[in-house]
Every structure is written in C-alpha cells, then in structure tokens.
CSV table of C-alpha atoms and ligand atoms in Angstrom, one decimal:
chain,number,residue,atom,x,y,z
P,24,MET,CA,110.4,156.9,97.8
P,25,LYS,CA,110.5,156.8,101.5
P,26,LYS,CA,113.1,154.6,103.2
P,27,ARG,CA,110.4,152.5,104.8
P,28,ASN,CA,108.7,151.9,101.4
P,29,LYS,CA,112.0,150.9,99.9
P,30,ILE,CA,112.6,148.3,102.6
P,31,ILE,CA,109.1,146.9,102.0
P,32,LEU,CA,109.7,146.7,98.2
P,33,VAL,CA,113.0,145.0,98.6
P,34,ALA,CA,111.5,142.5,101.1
P,35,CYS,CA,108.6,141.8,98.7
P,36,ILE,CA,111.1,141.2,95.8
P,37,ALA,CA,113.2,138.9,98.0
P,38,VAL,CA,110.1,136.9,99.1
P,39,ALA,CA,108.8,136.7,95.5
P,40,THR,CA,112.3,135.5,94.3
P,41,VAL,CA,112.5,132.8,97.0
P,42,ALA,CA,109.0,131.7,96.3
P,43,LEU,CA,109.7,131.5,92.5
P,44,ILE,CA,112.9,129.5,93.1
P,45,CYS,CA,111.0,127.1,95.5
P,46,PHE,CA,108.2,126.7,92.9
P,47,LEU,CA,110.7,126.0,90.1
P,48,ALA,CA,112.6,123.5,92.2
P,49,VAL,CA,109.5,121.7,93.2
P,50,TYR,CA,108.2,121.8,89.6
P,51,PHE,CA,111.4,120.5,87.9
P,52,VAL,CA,112.2,117.9,90.6
P,53,PHE,CA,108.8,116.5,91.4
P,54,LEU,CA,106.2,117.6,88.9
P,55,HIS,CA,107.8,117.9,85.4
P,56,ARG,CA,108.0,114.7,83.3
P,57,TYR,CA,111.3,114.1,81.5
P,58,HIS,CA,111.1,112.0,78.4
P,59,GLY,CA,114.2,110.3,77.3
P,60,LYS,CA,115.5,109.8,73.8
P,61,GLU,CA,113.2,107.7,71.6
P,62,ILE,CA,115.5,105.5,69.6
P,63,GLU,CA,114.1,103.3,66.9
P,64,ALA,CA,116.4,100.3,66.8
P,65,PRO,CA,114.4,97.2,66.0
P,66,TRP,CA,116.0,93.8,66.0
P,67,GLN,CA,115.3,90.8,63.7
P,68,ALA,CA,116.5,87.2,64.1
P,69,GLU,CA,118.1,87.6,60.6
P,70,ASP,CA,120.4,90.4,61.8
P,71,PRO,CA,124.1,89.6,61.7
P,72,PHE,CA,125.6,89.0,65.2
P,73,SER,CA,128.7,90.8,66.3
P,74,LEU,CA,130.6,89.9,69.4
P,75,SER,CA,132.1,93.4,69.4
P,76,ASN,CA,128.6,94.8,70.3
P,77,ILE,CA,128.8,93.1,73.7
P,78,ALA,CA,130.6,94.6,76.6
P,79,THR,CA,133.4,92.5,78.0
P,80,LEU,CA,134.9,92.2,81.4
P,81,GLU,CA,138.3,90.5,81.9
P,82,LYS,CA,138.7,87.9,84.6
P,83,GLN,CA,142.2,87.7,85.9
P,84,PRO,CA,143.7,84.1,85.4
P,85,GLY,CA,143.7,82.2,88.7
P,86,GLN,CA,141.7,84.9,90.5
P,87,PRO,CA,138.1,84.7,91.5
P,88,PHE,CA,135.7,87.0,89.7
P,89,VAL,CA,133.2,88.5,92.2
P,90,ILE,CA,129.7,89.7,91.3
P,91,LEU,CA,127.9,91.6,94.0
P,92,ASN,CA,124.1,91.8,93.4
P,93,LEU,CA,122.1,94.6,95.0
P,94,ALA,CA,118.3,94.0,95.0
P,95,ASP,CA,115.4,96.4,95.5
P,96,VAL,CA,117.4,99.3,96.8
P,97,GLN,CA,114.2,101.4,96.5
P,98,LEU,CA,115.2,105.0,96.7
P,99,CYS,CA,112.6,107.7,96.6
P,100,ASP,CA,113.2,111.5,96.4
P,101,LEU,CA,110.4,112.4,98.7
P,102,GLU,CA,110.1,109.7,101.4
P,103,ASP,CA,113.7,108.6,101.6
P,104,LEU,CA,115.6,111.7,101.0
P,105,PHE,CA,117.0,111.7,104.5
P,106,HIS,CA,117.6,107.9,104.7
P,107,MET,CA,119.6,107.4,101.5
P,108,GLY,CA,122.8,107.9,103.5
P,109,GLU,CA,122.1,104.8,105.6
P,110,THR,CA,121.5,102.7,102.5
P,111,ARG,CA,124.6,104.0,100.9
P,112,GLN,CA,126.6,103.2,104.0
P,113,LYS,CA,125.3,99.6,103.9
P,114,ILE,CA,126.2,99.2,100.2
P,115,ALA,CA,129.6,100.7,100.8
P,116,GLY,CA,130.1,98.1,103.6
P,117,LEU,CA,129.0,95.3,101.3
P,118,ILE,CA,131.5,96.5,98.6
P,119,GLU,CA,134.2,96.7,101.2
P,120,LYS,CA,133.4,93.2,102.4
P,121,THR,CA,133.4,91.5,99.0
P,122,HIS,CA,135.6,93.6,96.7
P,123,PRO,CA,133.5,93.0,93.6
P,124,ASP,CA,134.6,93.0,90.0
P,125,LEU,CA,131.1,93.8,89.0
P,126,ILE,CA,128.0,95.1,90.8
P,127,THR,CA,124.7,94.0,89.4
P,128,LEU,CA,121.3,95.6,90.4
P,129,THR,CA,118.2,93.5,89.9
P,130,GLY,CA,115.7,96.3,89.7
P,131,ASP,CA,113.6,98.7,91.7
P,132,GLN,CA,116.7,100.8,92.3
P,133,THR,CA,114.1,103.6,92.8
P,134,TRP,CA,110.4,103.5,93.5
P,135,SER,CA,107.4,105.9,93.5
P,136,ASN,CA,107.2,108.7,91.0
P,137,GLU,CA,109.9,110.9,92.4
P,138,ASN,CA,113.0,109.3,90.9
P,139,LEU,CA,115.0,112.2,89.6
P,140,ILE,CA,117.4,113.0,92.5
P,141,SER,CA,117.4,109.3,93.5
P,142,LEU,CA,118.6,108.0,90.2
P,143,LEU,CA,121.0,110.8,89.3
P,144,SER,CA,122.7,110.6,92.7
P,145,LEU,CA,122.7,106.8,92.7
P,146,VAL,CA,124.5,106.7,89.3
P,147,SER,CA,127.1,109.3,90.3
P,148,TRP,CA,127.7,107.6,93.6
P,149,LEU,CA,128.1,104.2,92.1
P,150,ASP,CA,130.6,105.7,89.6
P,151,SER,CA,132.7,106.9,92.6
P,152,PHE,CA,133.6,103.3,93.4
P,153,GLN,CA,135.2,102.9,89.9
P,154,ILE,CA,133.7,99.4,89.7
P,155,PRO,CA,131.6,98.4,86.6
P,156,TYR,CA,127.9,98.1,87.4
P,157,ALA,CA,125.0,96.6,85.5
P,158,PRO,CA,121.4,97.4,86.4
P,159,VAL,CA,118.1,96.0,85.2
P,160,PHE,CA,114.8,97.7,85.6
P,161,GLY,CA,112.1,96.5,88.0
P,162,ASN,CA,108.4,97.3,88.1
P,163,HIS,CA,109.0,100.5,90.1
P,164,ASP,CA,112.0,102.2,88.4
P,165,PHE,CA,109.9,104.5,86.4
P,166,GLY,CA,106.9,104.9,88.6
P,167,ASN,CA,104.4,103.1,90.6
P,168,ASP,CA,102.2,103.1,87.5
P,169,LYS,CA,103.8,102.3,84.2
P,170,ASN,CA,106.0,105.3,83.1
P,171,SER,CA,104.3,107.7,85.6
P,172,ALA,CA,107.6,108.9,87.2
P,173,VAL,CA,109.5,112.1,86.7
P,174,LEU,CA,112.0,110.2,84.6
P,175,ASP,CA,110.3,107.8,82.2
P,176,CYS,CA,111.8,104.6,81.0
P,177,ALA,CA,113.8,106.2,78.1
P,178,ALA,CA,115.0,108.9,80.5
P,179,CYS,CA,116.2,106.3,83.0
P,180,CYS,CA,118.0,104.6,80.1
P,181,ASP,CA,119.7,107.9,79.2
P,182,VAL,CA,120.9,108.3,82.8
P,183,TYR,CA,122.2,104.8,83.1
P,184,GLU,CA,124.0,105.0,79.7
P,185,LYS,CA,125.8,108.1,80.9
P,186,GLY,CA,127.2,106.4,84.0
P,187,LYS,CA,131.0,106.3,83.6
P,188,PHE,CA,131.3,102.7,85.0
P,189,SER,CA,127.8,101.7,83.9
P,190,LEU,CA,127.5,98.7,81.5
P,191,PHE,CA,123.9,99.5,80.8
P,192,LYS,CA,123.0,99.7,77.2
P,193,ARG,CA,119.5,99.9,76.0
P,194,GLY,CA,118.5,97.0,73.8
P,195,PRO,CA,116.5,96.8,70.7
P,196,SER,CA,113.3,98.9,70.6
P,197,ASN,CA,111.0,96.0,69.6
P,198,LEU,CA,111.5,93.5,72.5
P,199,GLY,CA,108.6,94.9,74.6
P,200,SER,CA,111.0,96.6,77.1
P,201,LEU,CA,114.2,98.6,76.7
P,202,GLY,CA,116.6,97.4,79.3
P,203,ASN,CA,118.0,94.3,77.7
P,204,TYR,CA,121.7,93.8,77.2
P,205,VAL,CA,124.5,91.3,77.5
P,206,VAL,CA,128.0,91.3,79.1
P,207,ASN,CA,130.7,88.7,78.6
P,208,VAL,CA,133.3,87.7,81.2
P,209,THR,CA,136.5,86.5,79.5
P,210,GLU,CA,139.6,84.9,80.8
P,211,GLU,CA,142.7,84.9,78.5
P,212,GLY,CA,140.5,85.6,75.5
P,213,LYS,CA,138.0,82.9,76.2
P,214,ILE,CA,134.4,83.6,77.3
P,215,VAL,CA,133.9,82.0,80.7
P,216,LYS,CA,130.5,83.5,81.5
P,217,THR,CA,127.8,85.3,79.6
P,218,LEU,CA,125.5,87.6,81.7
P,219,TYR,CA,122.1,88.4,80.3
P,220,PHE,CA,120.4,91.5,81.8
P,221,LEU,CA,116.7,91.4,81.1
P,222,ASP,CA,114.0,93.9,81.6
P,223,SER,CA,111.0,92.0,83.0
P,224,GLY,CA,108.8,95.0,82.5
P,225,TYR,CA,106.0,96.5,84.5
P,226,GLU,CA,104.2,93.5,86.0
P,227,ASP,CA,104.5,92.0,82.5
P,228,CYS,CA,106.5,89.0,81.4
P,229,ILE,CA,109.6,88.3,79.5
P,230,THR,CA,108.3,88.4,76.0
P,231,ASP,CA,108.7,86.0,73.1
P,232,ALA,CA,110.8,88.6,71.4
P,233,GLN,CA,113.2,88.8,74.4
P,234,ILE,CA,113.5,85.0,74.4
P,235,ALA,CA,114.3,84.9,70.7
P,236,TRP,CA,116.8,87.7,71.2
P,237,VAL,CA,118.6,85.8,74.1
P,238,GLN,CA,118.7,82.7,71.9
P,239,TRP,CA,120.2,84.8,69.0
P,240,ASN,CA,122.9,86.2,71.3
P,241,ALA,CA,123.6,82.7,72.7
P,242,ASN,CA,124.0,81.2,69.3
P,243,GLY,CA,126.2,84.1,68.2
P,244,ILE,CA,128.4,83.7,71.3
P,245,ARG,CA,128.5,79.9,70.8
P,246,ALA,CA,129.8,80.4,67.3
P,247,ALA,CA,132.5,82.7,68.7
P,248,ASN,CA,133.2,80.3,71.5
P,249,GLY,CA,134.3,77.2,69.6
P,250,GLY,CA,130.8,75.8,69.1
P,251,THR,CA,129.7,75.5,72.7
P,252,TYR,CA,127.3,77.7,74.6
P,253,ALA,CA,129.1,79.7,77.2
P,254,GLU,CA,127.9,79.1,80.7
P,255,ALA,CA,125.5,81.9,81.4
P,256,ALA,CA,123.5,83.7,84.1
P,257,CYS,CA,120.4,85.8,83.8
P,258,PHE,CA,119.5,88.8,86.0
P,259,PHE,CA,116.0,90.1,86.0
P,260,HIS,CA,113.5,91.5,88.4
P,261,LEU,CA,110.3,89.5,88.5
P,262,PRO,CA,110.6,85.9,89.5
P,263,LEU,CA,109.6,83.3,87.0
P,264,PRO,CA,106.8,80.8,87.7
P,265,GLU,CA,109.5,78.2,88.1
P,266,TYR,CA,110.6,79.9,91.4
P,267,ALA,CA,107.2,79.0,92.9
P,268,GLU,CA,107.3,75.5,91.6
P,269,ALA,CA,110.9,75.0,92.8
P,270,TYR,CA,109.9,76.2,96.3
P,271,ARG,CA,106.8,74.0,96.3
P,272,GLN,CA,108.9,70.9,95.4
P,273,TYR,CA,111.5,71.9,98.0
P,274,ARG,CA,108.8,72.1,100.7
P,275,THR,CA,107.0,68.8,99.7
P,276,GLY,CA,110.2,66.9,98.9
P,277,GLU,CA,108.9,66.1,95.4
P,278,GLY,CA,111.3,66.2,92.5
P,279,ASN,CA,114.9,66.7,92.9
P,280,VAL,CA,115.2,70.2,94.3
P,281,SER,CA,118.0,71.1,96.7
P,282,ALA,CA,118.7,74.3,98.5
P,283,VAL,CA,122.1,76.1,98.5
P,284,GLY,CA,122.1,77.7,102.0
P,285,GLU,CA,119.2,79.0,104.0
P,286,VAL,CA,115.7,79.4,102.5
P,287,TYR,CA,113.5,82.3,103.6
P,288,VAL,CA,110.1,82.8,102.1
P,289,THR,CA,108.1,85.5,103.9
P,290,TYR,CA,105.8,86.5,101.1
P,291,SER,CA,104.0,85.0,98.2
P,292,LEU,CA,106.1,83.7,95.3
P,293,ALA,CA,103.8,85.2,92.7
P,294,GLY,CA,105.8,87.1,90.1
P,295,SER,CA,106.0,87.0,86.3
P,296,SER,CA,103.1,85.1,84.7
P,297,GLN,CA,105.0,84.1,81.7
P,298,ASN,CA,106.1,80.6,80.8
P,299,GLY,CA,108.7,79.4,78.3
P,300,PHE,CA,111.7,81.6,79.2
P,301,PHE,CA,113.1,79.1,81.7
P,302,ALA,CA,113.3,76.2,79.3
P,303,ALA,CA,114.5,78.4,76.4
P,304,ALA,CA,117.3,80.0,78.6
P,305,LYS,CA,118.3,76.6,80.0
P,306,SER,CA,118.7,75.2,76.5
P,307,VAL,CA,121.3,77.9,75.6
P,308,GLY,CA,123.6,77.4,78.6
P,309,VAL,CA,121.9,79.5,81.4
P,310,SER,CA,122.6,77.8,84.7
P,311,ASP,CA,122.0,80.7,87.1
P,312,MET,CA,119.0,83.0,87.4
P,313,VAL,CA,118.9,85.9,89.8
P,314,CYS,CA,115.7,87.9,90.5
P,315,GLY,CA,114.5,90.4,93.1
P,316,HIS,CA,111.1,92.0,93.6
P,317,GLN,CA,109.7,90.2,96.7
P,318,HIS,CA,111.5,91.6,99.7
P,319,GLY,CA,111.9,89.2,102.5
P,320,ASN,CA,112.3,86.2,100.2
P,321,LEU,CA,115.8,84.7,100.0
P,322,PHE,CA,116.9,81.4,98.6
P,323,THR,CA,119.0,79.6,96.1
P,324,LEU,CA,117.3,76.4,94.8
P,325,GLN,CA,118.8,74.0,92.4
P,326,TYR,CA,115.9,73.1,90.1
P,327,ASP,CA,115.8,71.2,86.9
P,328,GLY,CA,119.4,72.0,86.1
P,329,VAL,CA,119.3,75.7,86.9
P,330,ARG,CA,120.1,77.5,90.1
P,331,LEU,CA,117.3,79.9,90.9
P,332,THR,CA,118.3,82.7,93.3
P,333,PHE,CA,115.9,85.0,95.1
P,334,ALA,CA,118.4,87.9,95.7
P,335,LEU,CA,118.6,89.4,99.2
P,336,LYS,CA,117.1,92.8,99.4
P,337,THR,CA,119.5,95.6,99.9
P,338,GLY,CA,118.7,98.2,102.6
P,339,LYS,CA,115.5,98.9,104.4
P,340,LEU,CA,113.9,101.4,102.1
P,341,GLY,CA,110.7,100.7,100.4
P,342,GLY,CA,109.5,98.4,103.2
P,343,TYR,CA,108.5,94.8,103.2
P,344,TYR,CA,105.3,93.4,101.9
P,345,ALA,CA,102.6,92.0,104.2
P,346,GLY,CA,103.9,93.9,107.2
P,347,GLU,CA,106.8,91.6,107.6
P,348,ASP,CA,109.5,92.7,110.0
P,349,VAL,CA,112.7,93.8,108.3
P,350,THR,CA,115.2,91.0,109.1
P,351,LEU,CA,116.9,90.3,105.8
P,352,ASP,CA,119.2,93.0,104.5
P,353,GLY,CA,122.3,92.7,102.4
P,354,ALA,CA,123.3,91.5,98.9
P,355,THR,CA,124.0,88.3,97.0
P,356,CYS,CA,127.4,87.3,95.9
P,357,LEU,CA,128.2,85.2,92.8
P,358,ILE,CA,131.8,84.1,92.6
P,359,LEU,CA,133.3,82.7,89.4
P,360,ASP,CA,136.4,80.6,90.2
P,361,GLY,CA,138.1,77.6,88.8
P,362,GLY,CA,135.3,76.9,86.3
P,363,LYS,CA,132.6,77.0,89.0
P,364,THR,CA,130.2,79.6,90.2
P,365,THR,CA,129.1,79.8,93.8
P,366,VAL,CA,126.2,81.8,95.1
P,367,PHE,CA,125.6,83.0,98.7
P,368,PRO,CA,124.0,85.9,100.5
P,369,VAL,CA,126.1,88.6,102.2
P,370,PHE,CA,124.3,90.2,105.1
P,371,SER,CA,124.7,93.8,106.0
P,372,ASP,CA,126.0,94.7,109.4
P,373,PRO,CA,123.1,95.7,111.7
B,12,FE2,FE1,109.5,95.0,92.4
C-alpha cells in the first residue's frame, strides 16, 4: 500500500473511532434510559415498628443543631453544564456561613430529562463536605414528564442510596411514591426531633397510604419516646393547599396567621391538590413543614399551630416562573436549640 493511502486509511480509522466514541457518549449520557432496582417492599399498618430502621443523628448537648435546606437547585446536564460551578460555589458559601449538621434538599435537585451527570456529580460533590444530607424528590427529578429522564425514579433512588453521607432510603413500594423516609435527631439518647422526608410525587399529592405510614411511624416513635409524640418537621416538594390558605389569611388579616420574617410571593401558590395531610401530620406532632417548588416564593407563616415554610430557592438555575426577575437566592436554616426550633432564610452573596 502506498504511503499516501496508508495515511488516508489511518485518518479514516481515527475519524471513525472519534465519531463512535462521541456517539456512545451521547447515547449513554443523554439517550439511554437507566432503570433502577425494582424492589417489592410493601408496607402494612399491622407491620411491627422498629426504631432501629430509622437513621439517627446525634445533637450535641447544649449545642445548636443546624439544618440547611436547599430548594430547587435544578441542575441539568445539557443546559446548565457550564453553570453548575456557580451554583456549587453558592452552596459552598451557604455551608461555610451556617456550618450545618444536616443538609436537606426539598426536591427538583435536577430538572429536564438529562439528569445523569447532574445527579451523579451532585451526590459525589455533597459527599465531599462530609455532612449528612437528606433529599426528597420534586416533580422534575426524574424528568419533565413522569419518569421520562435518563435516570428514572428507581435509578435516582439507587444513586442517592449510594451516597456516602446520604440519609436517603427508599420507602415502602406501595405508598404511591418511593422517596419516603424518616430521620430522628437525638440528644443524650432522647429523640428531640423527628424529620419526615416525603415524596410528593409528580404533580400528584401526598397519598392516603403516605399519611397512614407517617402516623404509623409517629406512633412507633411515641411508644419509644415515653408516650409522647416527638416534635416533628416534614420536608416535601409541592406546597399543601394550606400554604395558599395561610397566605390568604395573612393578606386579609383573617384568622390568626403570623409571619416569621419577610413574606415574598411572586407566583401562584397552587401546588399539591390533596387535603388531609396537614391535619393528620399536625395530630402526630408535626410543627414545621418545609416545601419548595415555586421559585420566587419565600415565607414562614404560623398557621393553625404549624409553621409553614416556603423554602428559599438555591441558585439561579432553572429560572423563575412568570418571567420574574431572579432576586431571591439562598437557602433556609432551621436551628434546633434549647427545645426550640427557629426558621429563617439565608441569602447567597450576590
Ligand atoms: Fe417543582
């Protein structure tokens, strides 16, 4: 073979190899669909309760226990690949500012269908802080349409469960959604706070089965806690109808609603359509609820014995609804100290 032909052949092989590698990369990162482990683990109200199945974090006596909540981080492999660094920098700044004992994430950590790189890198990056973290799913975590993303719901569960400092644990398989779990905060062996992490689904509602499962946990914890319900907080993505009602009463002066800090509502308060969870949760010791979903809304309203917090959106990715200017960016802090919990937003540096 002539030297010229050899060069052409090598060049063709090189181009074909690069093209194949590019095709495989695009295929496996953006086009392939990864399905996680399907685990049949149904729950029934008659099941025996065991406190040992619940993760526990220890609060140091006399020291505050700081929870830093990140909301709607909204990473996307395609659109945000070159902006993730800015969001990470902001989160690192918030962590530096608050020194959390626990980081919670109230859903939509990723959005759109391209969630493979986003989620894998988020989990390994969060692990690097060596701080426990507890995510819930929003309506975009596994795609803009239900389970349309590269990683489906079960695959996202697999990724979160592998996180070294992740407390995520998929819940029973018959609750209507998978991302349901509980964490207890203890101080000198006593439960001082129970944290319920609930999966509000893809534009669905917290189901009757989830409500019954929360009550079952609360009753089990009460039995282990000297017969009284532990003070509890719930973290979920979609706001309950009570958020809209609390805001309406706050605006009109009806009822007995009071605001803790500033109130920003820049978009509709529509969210979950379900009813019944609020009353059920309140009856088993829940005194704080934290949701995300509607970027640009931020408030903590004391309503009917429960503090309803619209968590501050974290970072500017994913945009704001209704063309609102991005003016609210940061996280929400919950501090347990001296038997009390305080809630306030922490704004990112511009
Ligand atoms: Fe959302």
